[in-house]
Each structure stands twice: as C-alpha cells, then as structure tokens.
XYZ file of C-alpha atoms in Angstrom:
407
model
C 68.629 66.336 76.011
C 65.624 65.050 77.924
C 62.165 66.487 77.506
C 61.032 68.914 80.221
C 58.743 66.591 82.156
C 57.670 69.509 84.379
C 55.790 71.034 81.442
C 52.044 70.725 81.584
C 50.657 67.538 79.903
C 48.972 68.228 76.594
C 45.321 67.546 75.809
C 44.021 66.125 72.531
C 41.266 68.209 70.915
C 39.197 67.662 67.790
C 40.374 69.446 64.673
C 39.000 72.842 63.711
C 40.361 75.473 61.355
C 39.445 78.126 63.906
C 42.179 80.071 65.667
C 43.131 78.486 68.996
C 45.910 79.539 71.322
C 48.579 77.127 72.532
C 47.792 74.525 69.821
C 50.146 72.237 67.923
C 48.751 70.527 64.805
C 50.460 67.275 63.763
C 50.516 65.446 60.424
C 48.296 68.054 58.742
C 47.950 71.690 57.770
C 46.377 74.337 59.994
C 45.959 78.042 59.171
C 47.232 79.413 62.517
C 48.609 76.623 64.753
C 52.221 75.606 65.252
C 52.798 72.513 63.090
C 54.851 69.328 63.227
C 54.255 67.601 59.915
C 55.731 66.273 56.688
C 53.050 68.020 54.620
C 55.091 71.030 53.539
C 54.266 71.575 49.846
C 51.509 74.131 50.381
C 52.136 77.897 50.205
C 53.546 79.177 53.477
C 53.626 75.729 55.102
C 57.297 75.854 55.977
C 56.780 79.080 57.941
C 54.478 77.232 60.364
C 57.135 74.761 61.516
C 60.648 74.682 62.919
C 62.323 72.988 59.950
C 65.194 71.776 62.132
C 62.720 69.233 63.517
C 61.877 67.659 60.166
C 61.918 63.920 59.647
C 60.425 61.612 57.043
C 57.239 60.980 59.027
C 55.275 63.405 61.159
C 55.992 61.084 64.088
C 59.694 61.730 63.449
C 59.061 65.462 63.735
C 57.189 65.130 67.037
C 59.888 62.921 68.551
C 62.533 65.362 67.323
C 60.613 68.195 69.020
C 60.483 66.216 72.269
C 64.187 65.353 72.199
C 65.251 68.921 71.425
C 62.904 70.481 74.004
C 61.498 72.689 71.250
C 60.214 75.836 72.991
C 57.055 76.237 70.949
C 56.117 72.589 71.286
C 56.719 72.605 75.044
C 54.540 75.716 75.411
C 51.568 74.200 73.593
C 48.798 72.856 75.814
C 46.704 71.215 73.090
C 47.387 68.858 70.182
C 45.175 68.172 67.161
C 45.154 66.548 63.746
C 42.618 66.481 60.926
C 42.482 62.707 60.297
C 43.162 59.295 61.762
C 45.855 57.104 60.282
C 48.889 55.454 61.819
C 51.348 58.332 61.447
C 48.727 60.831 62.605
C 47.793 58.707 65.614
C 51.389 58.038 66.625
C 52.194 61.751 66.296
C 49.350 62.600 68.678
C 50.235 59.804 71.104
C 53.876 60.886 71.249
C 52.868 64.509 71.883
C 50.696 63.341 74.798
C 53.210 60.808 76.165
C 56.602 62.421 75.734
C 58.519 60.235 78.173
C 57.170 57.016 76.660
C 57.844 58.344 73.155
C 61.533 58.548 74.053
C 61.513 55.111 75.681
C 60.015 53.478 72.572
C 61.533 55.812 69.985
C 62.903 53.152 67.653
C 59.659 51.186 67.479
C 57.535 54.329 67.026
C 59.649 55.759 64.208
C 59.597 52.433 62.393
C 55.860 51.940 62.937
C 55.143 55.361 61.447
C 57.227 54.465 58.402
C 55.449 51.140 57.908
C 52.022 52.673 58.409
C 52.472 55.725 56.208
C 54.927 54.568 53.520
C 54.090 50.839 53.717
C 57.834 50.110 53.791
C 58.424 47.116 56.075
C 61.938 45.707 56.401
C 62.939 42.949 58.808
C 66.698 43.436 58.752
C 69.535 44.436 61.016
C 70.205 46.662 62.783
C 67.275 46.739 65.193
C 65.365 43.828 63.664
C 63.476 43.302 66.930
C 62.204 46.892 66.913
C 61.119 46.485 63.288
C 59.259 43.281 64.099
C 57.512 44.923 67.066
C 56.664 47.921 64.893
C 54.975 45.648 62.348
C 53.021 43.892 65.103
C 51.818 47.225 66.495
C 50.789 48.558 63.087
C 48.934 45.323 62.296
C 47.182 45.565 65.669
C 45.961 49.099 64.893
C 44.822 48.057 61.407
C 43.013 44.941 62.595
C 41.206 46.594 65.506
C 40.343 49.626 63.366
C 38.703 47.396 60.744
C 36.892 45.297 63.348
C 35.506 48.071 65.554
C 35.316 51.141 63.324
C 35.477 51.990 59.614
C 38.218 51.696 57.007
C 40.533 54.636 56.233
C 38.906 57.208 53.908
C 35.400 55.897 54.573
C 34.494 58.903 56.743
C 33.985 62.353 55.147
C 36.782 64.876 55.681
C 36.612 68.644 55.276
C 39.146 71.470 55.340
C 37.242 73.231 58.115
C 36.697 70.380 60.572
C 38.790 67.427 59.412
C 37.657 63.796 59.409
C 34.124 63.692 60.757
C 34.307 60.525 62.852
C 38.012 60.468 63.744
C 37.480 61.296 67.425
C 35.892 57.910 68.128
C 39.061 56.207 66.903
C 41.374 58.523 68.809
C 39.455 58.085 72.050
C 39.707 54.305 71.775
C 43.301 53.924 70.624
C 44.708 56.587 72.949
C 43.242 54.659 75.881
C 44.708 51.314 74.733
C 48.009 52.036 73.059
C 50.353 52.255 76.039
C 49.524 48.695 77.036
C 50.051 47.469 73.460
C 53.451 49.088 72.938
C 54.612 47.807 76.332
C 53.341 44.270 75.663
C 53.133 43.566 71.892
C 53.568 39.832 72.541
C 50.591 39.644 74.895
C 48.309 36.871 73.626
C 45.278 39.148 73.587
C 46.995 41.471 71.112
C 48.504 38.610 69.097
C 44.971 37.273 68.606
C 43.993 40.657 67.154
C 46.863 41.065 64.685
C 47.919 37.486 63.943
C 46.243 37.055 60.534
C 47.554 40.277 59.021
C 50.996 39.962 60.580
C 51.362 36.357 59.393
C 50.397 37.270 55.834
C 52.945 40.097 55.670
C 55.751 37.927 57.052
C 54.969 35.035 54.685
C 54.885 37.282 51.606
C 57.987 39.161 52.749
C 59.934 35.932 53.203
C 58.825 34.670 49.806
C 59.728 37.913 48.019
C 63.140 38.251 49.662
C 64.055 34.581 49.122
C 66.520 34.802 46.254
C 65.962 31.143 45.337
C 62.237 31.577 44.579
C 61.786 32.190 40.861
C 58.055 32.957 41.231
C 58.670 35.956 43.460
C 61.312 38.386 42.223
C 62.053 42.083 42.070
C 64.319 44.395 40.079
C 65.276 47.927 41.071
C 65.991 50.739 38.606
C 67.411 53.412 40.856
C 68.079 55.945 38.096
C 64.296 56.368 37.739
C 63.369 55.498 41.335
C 61.381 52.400 40.306
C 61.089 48.758 41.369
C 59.440 45.935 39.409
C 57.884 43.192 41.550
C 56.761 39.796 40.229
C 54.541 37.773 42.556
C 51.951 35.029 41.941
C 49.015 36.830 43.589
C 48.179 40.405 44.661
C 49.951 41.240 47.894
C 49.680 43.128 51.145
C 51.232 46.590 50.798
C 53.726 46.099 53.630
C 55.347 43.125 51.891
C 54.939 44.547 48.373
C 56.637 47.840 49.291
C 59.273 46.163 51.465
C 61.675 46.188 48.506
C 60.949 49.808 47.620
C 62.807 51.787 50.300
C 64.611 54.648 48.590
C 62.321 54.325 45.552
C 59.037 56.025 44.660
C 57.385 53.957 41.891
C 56.291 50.314 42.211
C 55.342 48.189 39.191
C 53.422 45.101 40.347
C 53.137 42.119 38.017
C 50.916 39.212 39.064
C 49.828 35.995 37.346
C 47.422 36.165 34.383
C 48.921 39.466 33.174
C 47.555 41.520 36.063
C 49.419 44.773 36.595
C 49.426 47.959 38.666
C 51.806 50.916 38.661
C 51.782 53.067 41.794
C 53.513 56.314 42.672
C 54.168 56.033 46.386
C 53.122 58.387 49.163
C 56.826 59.142 49.638
C 56.655 61.522 46.655
C 53.437 63.158 47.900
C 54.723 64.286 51.286
C 58.105 65.927 51.866
C 60.822 63.467 52.824
C 63.843 64.826 54.630
C 66.275 61.875 54.568
C 66.579 61.762 50.778
C 65.579 63.494 47.595
C 63.191 62.092 45.039
C 62.289 62.679 41.408
C 59.094 64.607 40.645
C 55.909 62.629 40.076
C 54.977 61.861 36.489
C 51.390 62.148 35.263
C 50.349 58.696 34.026
C 47.339 59.667 31.883
C 49.366 59.642 28.620
C 50.594 56.156 29.536
C 47.054 54.932 30.222
C 45.876 56.254 26.836
C 48.717 54.485 25.051
C 48.034 51.227 26.903
C 44.338 51.393 25.983
C 45.219 51.609 22.293
C 47.619 48.697 22.634
C 45.073 46.729 24.663
C 42.471 47.032 21.900
C 44.952 45.708 19.341
C 45.735 42.673 21.452
C 42.074 42.115 22.358
C 41.179 41.592 18.695
C 43.761 38.837 18.528
C 42.501 37.105 21.661
C 38.947 37.269 22.994
C 36.441 39.882 24.120
C 36.367 39.200 27.850
C 38.720 39.582 30.773
C 38.848 37.874 34.139
C 39.067 39.642 37.482
C 41.445 38.527 40.195
C 40.209 36.073 42.823
C 36.825 35.887 41.113
C 34.949 34.004 38.433
C 33.358 37.261 37.334
C 33.834 37.969 33.637
C 33.486 41.510 32.335
C 33.237 42.840 28.782
C 36.490 44.287 27.476
C 34.704 47.458 26.382
C 33.855 48.060 30.048
C 37.494 47.851 31.201
C 40.086 50.538 30.540
C 43.473 51.608 31.770
C 42.992 54.561 34.126
C 45.199 56.526 36.498
C 44.881 59.186 39.171
C 46.468 62.618 38.924
C 49.827 63.368 40.552
C 48.062 65.343 43.298
C 46.428 62.166 44.617
C 48.115 60.764 47.728
C 48.918 57.511 45.883
C 48.210 57.537 42.128
C 47.644 54.074 40.667
C 47.684 53.084 36.995
C 45.488 50.006 36.555
C 42.686 48.516 34.501
C 39.361 49.753 35.845
C 35.736 48.709 35.448
C 34.283 51.959 34.095
C 30.900 51.153 35.633
C 32.446 50.705 39.061
C 35.720 52.523 39.628
C 37.520 51.983 42.900
C 36.761 54.382 45.726
C 39.560 56.182 47.564
C 39.136 53.725 50.437
C 39.492 50.760 48.056
C 42.607 52.224 46.447
C 44.088 52.765 49.907
C 43.283 49.154 50.757
C 45.767 46.439 49.896
C 46.114 45.010 46.357
C 44.876 41.586 47.518
C 41.626 43.230 48.669
C 40.641 44.621 45.262
C 39.922 43.181 41.848
C 42.784 43.428 39.375
C 41.785 42.719 35.789
C 43.912 40.763 33.355
C 45.541 42.524 30.430
C 46.106 41.244 26.925
C 49.572 42.829 26.919
C 52.411 40.378 27.656
C 54.325 41.167 30.840
C 57.689 41.718 29.155
C 56.143 44.262 26.790
C 54.167 45.970 29.550
C 57.274 46.386 31.706
C 59.337 47.681 28.783
C 56.683 50.304 27.998
C 56.364 51.490 31.602
C 60.127 51.712 32.063
C 60.585 53.622 28.813
C 57.813 56.027 29.858
C 59.526 57.039 33.080
C 62.979 57.025 31.500
C 61.765 59.388 28.792
C 60.137 61.720 31.327
C 63.274 62.096 33.411
C 65.934 61.981 30.687
C 64.382 64.491 28.291
C 63.810 67.062 31.008
C 67.209 66.362 32.604
C 65.566 66.653 36.007
C 67.485 65.677 39.116
C 66.395 64.204 42.420
C 65.920 66.709 45.253
C 63.908 67.363 48.403
C 61.088 69.898 48.680
C 59.368 69.758 45.312
C 56.529 72.280 45.147
C 53.299 71.429 43.336
C 54.001 74.238 40.874
C 57.377 72.694 40.019
C 55.813 69.263 39.571
C 53.101 70.622 37.272
C 55.629 72.603 35.211
C 57.833 69.531 34.898
C 54.929 67.506 33.510
C 53.936 70.239 31.062
C 57.447 70.158 29.610
C 57.263 66.503 28.525
C 56.517 65.779 24.849
C 54.523 62.556 25.102
C 53.806 62.510 21.370
C 57.549 62.187 20.813
C 57.731 59.377 23.389
C 54.901 57.471 21.729
C 56.643 57.696 18.365
C 59.689 55.954 19.840
C 57.875 53.041 21.511
C-alpha cells in the first residue's frame, strides 16, 4: 500500500514534554504524543504506539507506518524527537519525506541499523544498499564532528530534550535528500572518505579467514562474540561480526581489553529475542583482585594505547557501567579521569585503553564463565520485551560468591 501523498506534509518541531495536538514523537518517549520508537521498556510505553508497526530501529517503525498508511501517523501534522543521532534523524527525515522514504527504504533501514547498533555487514543480498548506507552514515558522522559537537556533548533534559539538537536537524534536513540521491558525489566522498575507508579496511581484515591476527569467535548460547584485533577499532567494523549477539569482548595487542553490552539489549528489538543484561560490577571487582596479584609479579606501571603516557597501577582499576546505561563497558579506567559519556560513545580507537597484567586466554575464560554462570544458574531464556524490573530481578538472583568460588 502506498502512503497517502494527499495528506498534509509534516513539520519538524523542537522537543517539549508539553501537551501538543497532532504530534508524533520518534525514537524517544513523550508523555502525551503518539510514538514511533524502539524505546518501549518504560511503564505505559507500549500504550503510546501501534505495536504492529514495530521494527528493530525507530526508522523501521516510521517506514512501517508510512507503508501501512497508519491512521494516527497520517493525521499528525508535527514530528519531534528529544535528541540527534542517526536513527533519530532518519526517523524524522522519513516522517517528513514519506515518498522518498519508500524509494530509499533499503538504504534507510540499513543506515539506521549501522548508526544505532553499529552493525555493518557488506554481504548479499543487497550489498550495494549496505555499502551506500555505510557511506551515508559516515557522511553524517564526519560532517557532524566537523561542523557541530560530538554525540552526548550537549546537555539533555526530560522536559526539553537535547539543548542544541535543533542546529543539527536544521542543517542535515536541508542537505540529506541530495546526499541519499547522490552518495557517490565527489563532494560527499571528500567528507566521508577517511571514516569509510577505515571501516572497510578493518572489516576486510576481520572477515578475512586467512588473517591470524584478526579473528573472532561466537558463543551464541550466551549471545557473545570474542574479537581479536591488533589495535582498537572503529565500532562499525568491530560490531560487524556481532549481528544476533549482544555482548562483544574486544582483545587488542598488549593485553588491552573491553567488554561491552550492546545497545541492542537496551532498546526493544522486534526481529529476535535476547538474553537479559548482566551487571558487570562483580566481574570488575574480581578482575581488580586478580590484577593486583599479577601486578606484584610484573611491574607497577601500565601503558595506555596509542600513547607513551605511563600511569601508576594504583590509579587504574577495572570499572563498568550499570545495566541501565545505553552501552555498558567493562574496561580499565584511570580513576582520576574516567571517560565521559561522549568518550564512551566514541569509537574504541579514539580512547585510551590500558594494558592489563592478566593474560588474554585467562581473561577470556573468566569473562565467558561469568556470563555462562549468570545464564545457566538462573535458567533464563532469550525473549523480546524485557522490562527493567525483570532485568533487575534477574541480576539479584545471581549468586556471584558461588561463581567466584568456582573460577
């Protein structure tokens, strides 16, 4: 079914929690507006949306609303969102450009997936669409960094959303049609070439089965992938081997490690179930004790990635974010300068990753046993639509003292 092109074109408005008639809110929560989003964990969220329109990304939901001629969506005159990121922007753009959203559906759906879940795959079918989607996402990233501020660098509030988002929306909404029509235009290639080239090079290296320095192993029973790569990577290439999985263990040279619980287990996927997130604080405490044992056998300093900076071991500890963070990361942190949210959202190659004294084989074995214990002892199964209450109750049920005694 084609979208009713006789309906009145929508207008983008800045976010406000205030009641506003004829408003659709995309990729966020709103107390009164009709919603098209994948953020459905909050109390009452599902009542604000036609769940038949769900997809994995919010862009999926908007395109589904367009294709089904959803009555409430068609009737809305205004569209809003509370932040700027790729899925949010594409959701708004599709709502404003319904005919073009259908014309470029494949590219837009894939671009939203790459931008929000960082899952780039250059495979058949539709490899050309996937390549164009990567180019478009890299163009948005590159221009955003050059002309504006990085994601999460602008304050955001429940009442009025991201303070400076409108400047980004005004710019990208005016430019995007030309970019999606002509992603191979030299002007746009000049903008995105560096980032795009890095992703492709790392992706090719990681997916080359003959390269022993870049490998990955998937453990689907616990939704986890282990990636070995010489240097910290770009997220799009790092997470390229993680589709269908929700935990990524990154192992780089010089015993540099990170464990990340992906955004896919923060939002509400529709295409597949997932296991509940596991709090990683007990794991960080155990690793700190093990780190101190190994440190006494080695030396008292550690080296940061891509830097000659040397930091005292006592200043570096394993830390992790809570499960309610959009992307919890377990990593060694400088306690005098912990990463900001913007730095954690940035790519691994853009941040310092400190060496560990723990050998990689032992580190991997510990991390795998941690997640295996969490899921096997509770006998939890994969499903869609985990509530935060369920996730918290699941974590409370785990006896980490018992796990530690078995390691």
